[in-house]
Amino acid sequence: MKWPFALVGILTALGEANLDFVTLNVPRGNYITEADATLVQGDLPNPIAGDVAVWSAILMDGKADFLQGVSENAKSSPYCNDGGMQWCNFAYTLPSSFNPTVGTPVGSFPGSRVRTHYKLNTSTQKWDQDLYVDGVLKSSVSTSQGQKGRIFYISIECAAGRCSPAPAHSWENVSIVLNKSDPSFKHGGNWAAGATGGVMSTPDNGKTWNFTMLDIPTISSGF
């Protein structure tokens, strides 16, 4: 995405350039092999101003590629030429070289369900990233060969200009699969910035983690 998004892979840990509701670090000796997250899109920003982005993501270990399933809204988006009248969605990978790989962008309207599935392909050792809108595959990239997932995020971002408030939205069917079981991976307490729900549970003693619905309130500052 535009260069402000490129900062995310570097600045996320510092809390700059975006607001992270969910931040889940995998302990050393383990890593993420698969993740899934479905955004139930909220209203468009009102007025349409700046570049508001909503995303899930995995930060890779080592070379630190940053994989994102992005929904953005901007009048002058370089990805969807619709004047900001829809959400613009695409699979996206930002490597440390800042030369991103961007999947096919596709528009959607409020209430759409935008699912991003991330999976480490054991045959190619690449990460296959598929983005679906209302159950239909629309955007894909395959990148980050030989890298391992280290941190999972659910976030919003003001990528450019002065953004309108980010409207309330929800995440459903969020899941994370680790390379090996770790019962301590479960998050305790509240998520950040007023997000509610998102209770984690595991059916297999800590290898697979499923979340209940995560609800994000309208955010007018701090991102």
mmCIF file with all atom_site columns, C-alpha atoms in Angstrom:
data_model
loop_
_atom_site.group_PDB
_atom_site.id
_atom_site.type_symbol
_atom_site.label_atom_id
_atom_site.label_alt_id
_atom_site.label_comp_id
_atom_site.label_asym_id
_atom_site.label_entity_id
_atom_site.label_seq_id
_atom_site.pdbx_PDB_ins_code
_atom_site.Cartn_x
_atom_site.Cartn_y
_atom_site.Cartn_z
_atom_site.occupancy
_atom_site.B_iso_or_equiv
_atom_site.pdbx_formal_charge
_atom_site.auth_seq_id
_atom_site.auth_comp_id
_atom_site.auth_asym_id
_atom_site.auth_atom_id
_atom_site.pdbx_PDB_model_num
ATOM 1   C CA . MET A 1 1   ? 0.000   0.000   0.000  1.00 0.00 ? 1   MET A CA 1
ATOM 2   C CA . LYS A 1 2   ? 1.110   3.610   0.062  1.00 0.00 ? 2   LYS A CA 1
ATOM 3   C CA . TRP A 1 3   ? 4.238   4.280   2.074  1.00 0.00 ? 3   TRP A CA 1
ATOM 4   C CA . PRO A 1 4   ? 2.451   5.179   5.344  1.00 0.00 ? 4   PRO A CA 1
ATOM 5   C CA . PHE A 1 5   ? 1.266   1.552   5.429  1.00 0.00 ? 5   PHE A CA 1
ATOM 6   C CA . ALA A 1 6   ? 4.863   0.500   4.913  1.00 0.00 ? 6   ALA A CA 1
ATOM 7   C CA . LEU A 1 7   ? 5.690   2.005   8.263  1.00 0.00 ? 7   LEU A CA 1
ATOM 8   C CA . VAL A 1 8   ? 3.369   -0.418  9.990  1.00 0.00 ? 8   VAL A CA 1
ATOM 9   C CA . GLY A 1 9   ? 5.764   -3.349  9.756  1.00 0.00 ? 9   GLY A CA 1
ATOM 10  C CA . ILE A 1 10  ? 8.379   -1.267  11.567 1.00 0.00 ? 10  ILE A CA 1
ATOM 11  C CA . LEU A 1 11  ? 6.315   0.886   13.879 1.00 0.00 ? 11  LEU A CA 1
ATOM 12  C CA . THR A 1 12  ? 3.601   -1.482  15.057 1.00 0.00 ? 12  THR A CA 1
ATOM 13  C CA . ALA A 1 13  ? 5.546   -2.376  18.184 1.00 0.00 ? 13  ALA A CA 1
ATOM 14  C CA . LEU A 1 14  ? 5.842   1.318   18.986 1.00 0.00 ? 14  LEU A CA 1
ATOM 15  C CA . GLY A 1 15  ? 2.117   1.963   18.656 1.00 0.00 ? 15  GLY A CA 1
ATOM 16  C CA . GLU A 1 16  ? 2.645   4.483   15.845 1.00 0.00 ? 16  GLU A CA 1
ATOM 17  C CA . ALA A 1 17  ? 0.789   4.864   12.519 1.00 0.00 ? 17  ALA A CA 1
ATOM 18  C CA . ASN A 1 18  ? -2.046  2.576   13.577 1.00 0.00 ? 18  ASN A CA 1
ATOM 19  C CA . LEU A 1 19  ? -4.135  1.336   16.494 1.00 0.00 ? 19  LEU A CA 1
ATOM 20  C CA . ASP A 1 20  ? -3.873  -2.374  17.336 1.00 0.00 ? 20  ASP A CA 1
ATOM 21  C CA . PHE A 1 21  ? -6.873  -3.965  19.040 1.00 0.00 ? 21  PHE A CA 1
ATOM 22  C CA . VAL A 1 22  ? -5.367  -7.453  19.019 1.00 0.00 ? 22  VAL A CA 1
ATOM 23  C CA . THR A 1 23  ? -1.635  -8.125  19.328 1.00 0.00 ? 23  THR A CA 1
ATOM 24  C CA . LEU A 1 24  ? -0.636  -11.755 19.888 1.00 0.00 ? 24  LEU A CA 1
ATOM 25  C CA . ASN A 1 25  ? 3.046   -12.625 20.069 1.00 0.00 ? 25  ASN A CA 1
ATOM 26  C CA . VAL A 1 26  ? 4.086   -16.250 19.610 1.00 0.00 ? 26  VAL A CA 1
ATOM 27  C CA . PRO A 1 27  ? 6.877   -17.295 22.008 1.00 0.00 ? 27  PRO A CA 1
ATOM 28  C CA . ARG A 1 28  ? 10.249  -18.198 20.574 1.00 0.00 ? 28  ARG A CA 1
ATOM 29  C CA . GLY A 1 29  ? 10.462  -21.808 19.479 1.00 0.00 ? 29  GLY A CA 1
ATOM 30  C CA . ASN A 1 30  ? 6.943   -21.700 18.063 1.00 0.00 ? 30  ASN A CA 1
ATOM 31  C CA . TYR A 1 31  ? 5.262   -19.894 15.182 1.00 0.00 ? 31  TYR A CA 1
ATOM 32  C CA . ILE A 1 32  ? 1.973   -19.317 13.350 1.00 0.00 ? 32  ILE A CA 1
ATOM 33  C CA . THR A 1 33  ? 1.251   -21.644 10.426 1.00 0.00 ? 33  THR A CA 1
ATOM 34  C CA . GLU A 1 34  ? -2.273  -20.482 9.562  1.00 0.00 ? 34  GLU A CA 1
ATOM 35  C CA . ALA A 1 35  ? -4.763  -17.772 10.468 1.00 0.00 ? 35  ALA A CA 1
ATOM 36  C CA . ASP A 1 36  ? -8.242  -16.759 9.419  1.00 0.00 ? 36  ASP A CA 1
ATOM 37  C CA . ALA A 1 37  ? -10.221 -13.576 10.072 1.00 0.00 ? 37  ALA A CA 1
ATOM 38  C CA . THR A 1 38  ? -13.500 -12.260 8.665  1.00 0.00 ? 38  THR A CA 1
ATOM 39  C CA . LEU A 1 39  ? -14.270 -8.543  8.843  1.00 0.00 ? 39  LEU A CA 1
ATOM 40  C CA . VAL A 1 40  ? -17.948 -7.584  8.998  1.00 0.00 ? 40  VAL A CA 1
ATOM 41  C CA . GLN A 1 41  ? -17.629 -4.176  7.432  1.00 0.00 ? 41  GLN A CA 1
ATOM 42  C CA . GLY A 1 42  ? -19.078 -1.114  9.082  1.00 0.00 ? 42  GLY A CA 1
ATOM 43  C CA . ASP A 1 43  ? -20.404 2.051   7.478  1.00 0.00 ? 43  ASP A CA 1
ATOM 44  C CA . LEU A 1 44  ? -18.194 4.148   5.249  1.00 0.00 ? 44  LEU A CA 1
ATOM 45  C CA . PRO A 1 45  ? -16.377 6.976   7.046  1.00 0.00 ? 45  PRO A CA 1
ATOM 46  C CA . ASN A 1 46  ? -18.472 10.139  7.140  1.00 0.00 ? 46  ASN A CA 1
ATOM 47  C CA . PRO A 1 47  ? -17.285 12.380  5.656  1.00 0.00 ? 47  PRO A CA 1
ATOM 48  C CA . ILE A 1 48  ? -14.907 10.437  3.430  1.00 0.00 ? 48  ILE A CA 1
ATOM 49  C CA . ALA A 1 49  ? -11.576 11.945  4.424  1.00 0.00 ? 49  ALA A CA 1
ATOM 50  C CA . GLY A 1 50  ? -7.987  10.752  4.617  1.00 0.00 ? 50  GLY A CA 1
ATOM 51  C CA . ASP A 1 51  ? -7.275  7.065   4.118  1.00 0.00 ? 51  ASP A CA 1
ATOM 52  C CA . VAL A 1 52  ? -8.957  4.842   6.715  1.00 0.00 ? 52  VAL A CA 1
ATOM 53  C CA . ALA A 1 53  ? -7.824  1.210   6.694  1.00 0.00 ? 53  ALA A CA 1
ATOM 54  C CA . VAL A 1 54  ? -9.046  -1.817  8.651  1.00 0.00 ? 54  VAL A CA 1
ATOM 55  C CA . TRP A 1 55  ? -6.951  -4.966  8.590  1.00 0.00 ? 55  TRP A CA 1
ATOM 56  C CA . SER A 1 56  ? -5.797  -8.247  10.047 1.00 0.00 ? 56  SER A CA 1
ATOM 57  C CA . ALA A 1 57  ? -2.131  -9.111  9.678  1.00 0.00 ? 57  ALA A CA 1
ATOM 58  C CA . ILE A 1 58  ? 0.750   -11.451 10.465 1.00 0.00 ? 58  ILE A CA 1
ATOM 59  C CA . LEU A 1 59  ? 4.262   -10.138 11.012 1.00 0.00 ? 59  LEU A CA 1
ATOM 60  C CA . MET A 1 60  ? 6.911   -12.622 9.931  1.00 0.00 ? 60  MET A CA 1
ATOM 61  C CA . ASP A 1 61  ? 9.995   -13.503 11.947 1.00 0.00 ? 61  ASP A CA 1
ATOM 62  C CA . GLY A 1 62  ? 13.503  -12.812 10.642 1.00 0.00 ? 62  GLY A CA 1
ATOM 63  C CA . LYS A 1 63  ? 13.038  -10.903 7.386  1.00 0.00 ? 63  LYS A CA 1
ATOM 64  C CA . ALA A 1 64  ? 9.896   -9.378  8.877  1.00 0.00 ? 64  ALA A CA 1
ATOM 65  C CA . ASP A 1 65  ? 7.534   -9.453  5.904  1.00 0.00 ? 65  ASP A CA 1
ATOM 66  C CA . PHE A 1 66  ? 4.137   -8.053  6.865  1.00 0.00 ? 66  PHE A CA 1
ATOM 67  C CA . LEU A 1 67  ? 1.052   -9.853  5.496  1.00 0.00 ? 67  LEU A CA 1
ATOM 68  C CA . GLN A 1 68  ? -2.243  -7.959  5.570  1.00 0.00 ? 68  GLN A CA 1
ATOM 69  C CA . GLY A 1 69  ? -5.810  -8.438  4.449  1.00 0.00 ? 69  GLY A CA 1
ATOM 70  C CA . VAL A 1 70  ? -6.802  -4.804  3.906  1.00 0.00 ? 70  VAL A CA 1
ATOM 71  C CA . SER A 1 71  ? -10.073 -2.895  3.648  1.00 0.00 ? 71  SER A CA 1
ATOM 72  C CA . GLU A 1 72  ? -9.447  0.794   3.028  1.00 0.00 ? 72  GLU A CA 1
ATOM 73  C CA . ASN A 1 73  ? -11.511 3.864   2.188  1.00 0.00 ? 73  ASN A CA 1
ATOM 74  C CA . ALA A 1 74  ? -10.110 6.952   0.505  1.00 0.00 ? 74  ALA A CA 1
ATOM 75  C CA . LYS A 1 75  ? -11.267 9.406   -2.145 1.00 0.00 ? 75  LYS A CA 1
ATOM 76  C CA . SER A 1 76  ? -7.994  9.034   -4.003 1.00 0.00 ? 76  SER A CA 1
ATOM 77  C CA . SER A 1 77  ? -7.119  5.394   -3.397 1.00 0.00 ? 77  SER A CA 1
ATOM 78  C CA . PRO A 1 78  ? -4.521  4.100   -5.888 1.00 0.00 ? 78  PRO A CA 1
ATOM 79  C CA . TYR A 1 79  ? -6.225  0.699   -5.719 1.00 0.00 ? 79  TYR A CA 1
ATOM 80  C CA . CYS A 1 80  ? -9.951  1.313   -6.248 1.00 0.00 ? 80  CYS A CA 1
ATOM 81  C CA . ASN A 1 81  ? -10.950 4.210   -8.459 1.00 0.00 ? 81  ASN A CA 1
ATOM 82  C CA . ASP A 1 82  ? -14.374 4.807   -6.933 1.00 0.00 ? 82  ASP A CA 1
ATOM 83  C CA . GLY A 1 83  ? -13.937 8.113   -5.108 1.00 0.00 ? 83  GLY A CA 1
ATOM 84  C CA . GLY A 1 84  ? -14.301 6.370   -1.763 1.00 0.00 ? 84  GLY A CA 1
ATOM 85  C CA . MET A 1 85  ? -17.866 5.245   -2.393 1.00 0.00 ? 85  MET A CA 1
ATOM 86  C CA . GLN A 1 86  ? -17.008 1.675   -1.326 1.00 0.00 ? 86  GLN A CA 1
ATOM 87  C CA . TRP A 1 87  ? -14.545 -0.169  0.841  1.00 0.00 ? 87  TRP A CA 1
ATOM 88  C CA . CYS A 1 88  ? -11.512 -1.254  -1.198 1.00 0.00 ? 88  CYS A CA 1
ATOM 89  C CA . ASN A 1 89  ? -10.190 -4.736  -0.332 1.00 0.00 ? 89  ASN A CA 1
ATOM 90  C CA . PHE A 1 90  ? -7.033  -6.622  -1.277 1.00 0.00 ? 90  PHE A CA 1
ATOM 91  C CA . ALA A 1 91  ? -4.407  -9.087  -0.112 1.00 0.00 ? 91  ALA A CA 1
ATOM 92  C CA . TYR A 1 92  ? -1.094  -7.363  0.566  1.00 0.00 ? 92  TYR A CA 1
ATOM 93  C CA . THR A 1 93  ? 2.451   -8.233  1.580  1.00 0.00 ? 93  THR A CA 1
ATOM 94  C CA . LEU A 1 94  ? 5.056   -5.664  2.567  1.00 0.00 ? 94  LEU A CA 1
ATOM 95  C CA . PRO A 1 95  ? 8.644   -6.982  2.626  1.00 0.00 ? 95  PRO A CA 1
ATOM 96  C CA . SER A 1 96  ? 11.576  -5.289  4.317  1.00 0.00 ? 96  SER A CA 1
ATOM 97  C CA . SER A 1 97  ? 12.552  -3.884  0.907  1.00 0.00 ? 97  SER A CA 1
ATOM 98  C CA . PHE A 1 98  ? 9.333   -1.791  0.925  1.00 0.00 ? 98  PHE A CA 1
ATOM 99  C CA . ASN A 1 99  ? 8.390   -3.176  -2.507 1.00 0.00 ? 99  ASN A CA 1
ATOM 100 C CA . PRO A 1 100 ? 4.917   -4.553  -1.760 1.00 0.00 ? 100 PRO A CA 1
ATOM 101 C CA . THR A 1 101 ? 3.029   -7.340  -3.474 1.00 0.00 ? 101 THR A CA 1
ATOM 102 C CA . VAL A 1 102 ? -0.608  -6.311  -3.924 1.00 0.00 ? 102 VAL A CA 1
ATOM 103 C CA . GLY A 1 103 ? -3.415  -8.649  -4.920 1.00 0.00 ? 103 GLY A CA 1
ATOM 104 C CA . THR A 1 104 ? -6.317  -7.646  -7.155 1.00 0.00 ? 104 THR A CA 1
ATOM 105 C CA . PRO A 1 105 ? -8.343  -4.880  -5.453 1.00 0.00 ? 105 PRO A CA 1
ATOM 106 C CA . VAL A 1 106 ? -12.117 -5.213  -5.267 1.00 0.00 ? 106 VAL A CA 1
ATOM 107 C CA . GLY A 1 107 ? -14.826 -2.949  -3.896 1.00 0.00 ? 107 GLY A CA 1
ATOM 108 C CA . SER A 1 108 ? -17.505 -3.834  -1.336 1.00 0.00 ? 108 SER A CA 1
ATOM 109 C CA . PHE A 1 109 ? -20.324 -2.130  0.507  1.00 0.00 ? 109 PHE A CA 1
ATOM 110 C CA . PRO A 1 110 ? -21.002 -1.829  4.239  1.00 0.00 ? 110 PRO A CA 1
ATOM 111 C CA . GLY A 1 111 ? -22.210 -5.089  5.738  1.00 0.00 ? 111 GLY A CA 1
ATOM 112 C CA . SER A 1 112 ? -20.033 -7.205  3.454  1.00 0.00 ? 112 SER A CA 1
ATOM 113 C CA . ARG A 1 113 ? -17.998 -9.995  4.992  1.00 0.00 ? 113 ARG A CA 1
ATOM 114 C CA . VAL A 1 114 ? -14.352 -9.827  3.973  1.00 0.00 ? 114 VAL A CA 1
ATOM 115 C CA . ARG A 1 115 ? -12.391 -12.916 4.943  1.00 0.00 ? 115 ARG A CA 1
ATOM 116 C CA . THR A 1 116 ? -8.608  -13.234 4.758  1.00 0.00 ? 116 THR A CA 1
ATOM 117 C CA . HIS A 1 117 ? -7.057  -16.690 5.039  1.00 0.00 ? 117 HIS A CA 1
ATOM 118 C CA . TYR A 1 118 ? -3.314  -16.943 5.644  1.00 0.00 ? 118 TYR A CA 1
ATOM 119 C CA . LYS A 1 119 ? -1.602  -20.332 5.339  1.00 0.00 ? 119 LYS A CA 1
ATOM 120 C CA . LEU A 1 120 ? 1.995   -21.511 5.204  1.00 0.00 ? 120 LEU A CA 1
ATOM 121 C CA . ASN A 1 121 ? 2.090   -23.829 2.178  1.00 0.00 ? 121 ASN A CA 1
ATOM 122 C CA . THR A 1 122 ? 4.215   -26.806 3.152  1.00 0.00 ? 122 THR A CA 1
ATOM 123 C CA . SER A 1 123 ? 4.926   -27.667 -0.492 1.00 0.00 ? 123 SER A CA 1
ATOM 124 C CA . THR A 1 124 ? 6.284   -24.267 -1.567 1.00 0.00 ? 124 THR A CA 1
ATOM 125 C CA . GLN A 1 125 ? 7.191   -22.862 1.889  1.00 0.00 ? 125 GLN A CA 1
ATOM 126 C CA . LYS A 1 126 ? 5.421   -19.682 0.781  1.00 0.00 ? 126 LYS A CA 1
ATOM 127 C CA . TRP A 1 127 ? 2.519   -17.982 2.531  1.00 0.00 ? 127 TRP A CA 1
ATOM 128 C CA . ASP A 1 128 ? -0.682  -18.233 0.494  1.00 0.00 ? 128 ASP A CA 1
ATOM 129 C CA . GLN A 1 129 ? -2.954  -15.325 1.308  1.00 0.00 ? 129 GLN A CA 1
ATOM 130 C CA . ASP A 1 130 ? -6.527  -15.386 -0.035 1.00 0.00 ? 130 ASP A CA 1
ATOM 131 C CA . LEU A 1 131 ? -9.129  -12.658 0.398  1.00 0.00 ? 131 LEU A CA 1
ATOM 132 C CA . TYR A 1 132 ? -12.843 -13.411 -0.066 1.00 0.00 ? 132 TYR A CA 1
ATOM 133 C CA . VAL A 1 133 ? -15.779 -11.012 -0.267 1.00 0.00 ? 133 VAL A CA 1
ATOM 134 C CA . ASP A 1 134 ? -19.064 -12.591 0.777  1.00 0.00 ? 134 ASP A CA 1
ATOM 135 C CA . GLY A 1 135 ? -17.612 -16.046 0.199  1.00 0.00 ? 135 GLY A CA 1
ATOM 136 C CA . VAL A 1 136 ? -16.129 -15.401 -3.258 1.00 0.00 ? 136 VAL A CA 1
ATOM 137 C CA . LEU A 1 137 ? -12.349 -15.443 -3.731 1.00 0.00 ? 137 LEU A CA 1
ATOM 138 C CA . LYS A 1 138 ? -11.301 -12.022 -5.043 1.00 0.00 ? 138 LYS A CA 1
ATOM 139 C CA . SER A 1 139 ? -7.645  -11.337 -4.250 1.00 0.00 ? 139 SER A CA 1
ATOM 140 C CA . SER A 1 140 ? -4.597  -13.568 -3.669 1.00 0.00 ? 140 SER A CA 1
ATOM 141 C CA . VAL A 1 141 ? -0.860  -13.310 -3.192 1.00 0.00 ? 141 VAL A CA 1
ATOM 142 C CA . SER A 1 142 ? 1.799   -15.930 -2.440 1.00 0.00 ? 142 SER A CA 1
ATOM 143 C CA . THR A 1 143 ? 4.944   -14.558 -0.801 1.00 0.00 ? 143 THR A CA 1
ATOM 144 C CA . SER A 1 144 ? 7.411   -14.699 2.084  1.00 0.00 ? 144 SER A CA 1
ATOM 145 C CA . GLN A 1 145 ? 9.084   -18.013 1.273  1.00 0.00 ? 145 GLN A CA 1
ATOM 146 C CA . GLY A 1 146 ? 10.759  -19.670 4.235  1.00 0.00 ? 146 GLY A CA 1
ATOM 147 C CA . GLN A 1 147 ? 9.419   -17.188 6.784  1.00 0.00 ? 147 GLN A CA 1
ATOM 148 C CA . LYS A 1 148 ? 7.507   -17.967 9.969  1.00 0.00 ? 148 LYS A CA 1
ATOM 149 C CA . GLY A 1 149 ? 4.587   -16.112 11.509 1.00 0.00 ? 149 GLY A CA 1
ATOM 150 C CA . ARG A 1 150 ? 5.524   -14.313 14.714 1.00 0.00 ? 150 ARG A CA 1
ATOM 151 C CA . ILE A 1 151 ? 2.764   -11.789 15.618 1.00 0.00 ? 151 ILE A CA 1
ATOM 152 C CA . PHE A 1 152 ? -0.956  -11.656 14.740 1.00 0.00 ? 152 PHE A CA 1
ATOM 153 C CA . TYR A 1 153 ? -2.786  -8.309  14.623 1.00 0.00 ? 153 TYR A CA 1
ATOM 154 C CA . ILE A 1 154 ? -6.252  -6.845  14.204 1.00 0.00 ? 154 ILE A CA 1
ATOM 155 C CA . SER A 1 155 ? -5.948  -3.100  13.685 1.00 0.00 ? 155 SER A CA 1
ATOM 156 C CA . ILE A 1 156 ? -7.114  0.148   12.113 1.00 0.00 ? 156 ILE A CA 1
ATOM 157 C CA . GLU A 1 157 ? -4.978  2.836   10.540 1.00 0.00 ? 157 GLU A CA 1
ATOM 158 C CA . CYS A 1 158 ? -5.127  6.382   9.248  1.00 0.00 ? 158 CYS A CA 1
ATOM 159 C CA . ALA A 1 159 ? -2.730  5.922   6.344  1.00 0.00 ? 159 ALA A CA 1
ATOM 160 C CA . ALA A 1 160 ? -2.829  9.416   4.892  1.00 0.00 ? 160 ALA A CA 1
ATOM 161 C CA . GLY A 1 161 ? -4.236  12.853  5.559  1.00 0.00 ? 161 GLY A CA 1
ATOM 162 C CA . ARG A 1 162 ? -6.666  13.759  8.311  1.00 0.00 ? 162 ARG A CA 1
ATOM 163 C CA . CYS A 1 163 ? -9.016  10.814  8.678  1.00 0.00 ? 163 CYS A CA 1
ATOM 164 C CA . SER A 1 164 ? -12.657 10.773  9.668  1.00 0.00 ? 164 SER A CA 1
ATOM 165 C CA . PRO A 1 165 ? -13.551 8.477   12.590 1.00 0.00 ? 165 PRO A CA 1
ATOM 166 C CA . ALA A 1 166 ? -13.224 4.782   11.775 1.00 0.00 ? 166 ALA A CA 1
ATOM 167 C CA . PRO A 1 167 ? -16.783 3.389   11.978 1.00 0.00 ? 167 PRO A CA 1
ATOM 168 C CA . ALA A 1 168 ? -17.696 0.544   14.319 1.00 0.00 ? 168 ALA A CA 1
ATOM 169 C CA . HIS A 1 169 ? -17.217 -2.930  12.870 1.00 0.00 ? 169 HIS A CA 1
ATOM 170 C CA . SER A 1 170 ? -16.818 -6.560  13.927 1.00 0.00 ? 170 SER A CA 1
ATOM 171 C CA . TRP A 1 171 ? -14.571 -9.544  13.351 1.00 0.00 ? 171 TRP A CA 1
ATOM 172 C CA . GLU A 1 172 ? -15.906 -13.097 13.244 1.00 0.00 ? 172 GLU A CA 1
ATOM 173 C CA . ASN A 1 173 ? -14.499 -16.585 12.691 1.00 0.00 ? 173 ASN A CA 1
ATOM 174 C CA . VAL A 1 174 ? -11.035 -15.498 13.789 1.00 0.00 ? 174 VAL A CA 1
ATOM 175 C CA . SER A 1 175 ? -8.655  -18.405 14.296 1.00 0.00 ? 175 SER A CA 1
ATOM 176 C CA . ILE A 1 176 ? -4.922  -18.981 14.647 1.00 0.00 ? 176 ILE A CA 1
ATOM 177 C CA . VAL A 1 177 ? -3.039  -22.261 14.225 1.00 0.00 ? 177 VAL A CA 1
ATOM 178 C CA . LEU A 1 178 ? 0.406   -22.690 15.806 1.00 0.00 ? 178 LEU A CA 1
ATOM 179 C CA . ASN A 1 179 ? 3.129   -25.082 14.798 1.00 0.00 ? 179 ASN A CA 1
ATOM 180 C CA . LYS A 1 180 ? 2.848   -26.806 18.167 1.00 0.00 ? 180 LYS A CA 1
ATOM 181 C CA . SER A 1 181 ? 0.546   -26.620 21.158 1.00 0.00 ? 181 SER A CA 1
ATOM 182 C CA . ASP A 1 182 ? 0.971   -23.795 23.647 1.00 0.00 ? 182 ASP A CA 1
ATOM 183 C CA . PRO A 1 183 ? -1.800  -23.427 26.270 1.00 0.00 ? 183 PRO A CA 1
ATOM 184 C CA . SER A 1 184 ? -0.170  -20.176 27.461 1.00 0.00 ? 184 SER A CA 1
ATOM 185 C CA . PHE A 1 185 ? -0.897  -18.442 24.120 1.00 0.00 ? 185 PHE A CA 1
ATOM 186 C CA . LYS A 1 186 ? -4.392  -17.519 25.348 1.00 0.00 ? 186 LYS A CA 1
ATOM 187 C CA . HIS A 1 187 ? -4.915  -13.809 25.938 1.00 0.00 ? 187 HIS A CA 1
ATOM 188 C CA . GLY A 1 188 ? -6.296  -12.831 29.319 1.00 0.00 ? 188 GLY A CA 1
ATOM 189 C CA . GLY A 1 189 ? -8.161  -9.647  30.169 1.00 0.00 ? 189 GLY A CA 1
ATOM 190 C CA . ASN A 1 190 ? -9.497  -6.974  27.839 1.00 0.00 ? 190 ASN A CA 1
ATOM 191 C CA . TRP A 1 191 ? -8.383  -6.170  24.335 1.00 0.00 ? 191 TRP A CA 1
ATOM 192 C CA . ALA A 1 192 ? -7.146  -2.666  23.519 1.00 0.00 ? 192 ALA A CA 1
ATOM 193 C CA . ALA A 1 193 ? -9.083  0.532   22.795 1.00 0.00 ? 193 ALA A CA 1
ATOM 194 C CA . GLY A 1 194 ? -12.523 -0.630  23.933 1.00 0.00 ? 194 GLY A CA 1
ATOM 195 C CA . ALA A 1 195 ? -12.777 -3.735  21.760 1.00 0.00 ? 195 ALA A CA 1
ATOM 196 C CA . THR A 1 196 ? -15.098 -6.321  23.328 1.00 0.00 ? 196 THR A CA 1
ATOM 197 C CA . GLY A 1 197 ? -15.589 -10.055 22.900 1.00 0.00 ? 197 GLY A CA 1
ATOM 198 C CA . GLY A 1 198 ? -12.862 -12.021 21.193 1.00 0.00 ? 198 GLY A CA 1
ATOM 199 C CA . VAL A 1 199 ? -12.694 -14.688 23.891 1.00 0.00 ? 199 VAL A CA 1
ATOM 200 C CA . MET A 1 200 ? -10.116 -17.321 22.932 1.00 0.00 ? 200 MET A CA 1
ATOM 201 C CA . SER A 1 201 ? -10.585 -21.069 23.270 1.00 0.00 ? 201 SER A CA 1
ATOM 202 C CA . THR A 1 202 ? -8.743  -24.140 22.030 1.00 0.00 ? 202 THR A CA 1
ATOM 203 C CA . PRO A 1 203 ? -10.104 -27.569 21.064 1.00 0.00 ? 203 PRO A CA 1
ATOM 204 C CA . ASP A 1 204 ? -6.681  -29.253 21.014 1.00 0.00 ? 204 ASP A CA 1
ATOM 205 C CA . ASN A 1 205 ? -4.744  -28.097 24.066 1.00 0.00 ? 205 ASN A CA 1
ATOM 206 C CA . GLY A 1 206 ? -3.342  -24.965 22.491 1.00 0.00 ? 206 GLY A CA 1
ATOM 207 C CA . LYS A 1 207 ? -2.446  -25.612 18.864 1.00 0.00 ? 207 LYS A CA 1
ATOM 208 C CA . THR A 1 208 ? -5.634  -24.173 17.342 1.00 0.00 ? 208 THR A CA 1
ATOM 209 C CA . TRP A 1 209 ? -7.177  -21.015 18.815 1.00 0.00 ? 209 TRP A CA 1
ATOM 210 C CA . ASN A 1 210 ? -10.678 -19.781 18.018 1.00 0.00 ? 210 ASN A CA 1
ATOM 211 C CA . PHE A 1 211 ? -12.162 -16.401 18.939 1.00 0.00 ? 211 PHE A CA 1
ATOM 212 C CA . THR A 1 212 ? -15.727 -15.380 19.665 1.00 0.00 ? 212 THR A CA 1
ATOM 213 C CA . MET A 1 213 ? -17.041 -12.300 17.825 1.00 0.00 ? 213 MET A CA 1
ATOM 214 C CA . LEU A 1 214 ? -14.825 -9.263  18.362 1.00 0.00 ? 214 LEU A CA 1
ATOM 215 C CA . ASP A 1 215 ? -16.657 -5.925  18.320 1.00 0.00 ? 215 ASP A CA 1
ATOM 216 C CA . ILE A 1 216 ? -14.763 -2.693  17.583 1.00 0.00 ? 216 ILE A CA 1
ATOM 217 C CA . PRO A 1 217 ? -16.342 0.635   18.563 1.00 0.00 ? 217 PRO A CA 1
ATOM 218 C CA . THR A 1 218 ? -16.175 3.813   16.493 1.00 0.00 ? 218 THR A CA 1
ATOM 219 C CA . ILE A 1 219 ? -12.673 5.237   16.872 1.00 0.00 ? 219 ILE A CA 1
ATOM 220 C CA . SER A 1 220 ? -12.249 8.968   16.383 1.00 0.00 ? 220 SER A CA 1
ATOM 221 C CA . SER A 1 221 ? -8.700  9.494   17.641 1.00 0.00 ? 221 SER A CA 1
ATOM 222 C CA . GLY A 1 222 ? -5.483  7.707   18.457 1.00 0.00 ? 222 GLY A CA 1
ATOM 223 C CA . PHE A 1 223 ? -4.870  6.185   15.022 1.00 0.00 ? 223 PHE A CA 1
#
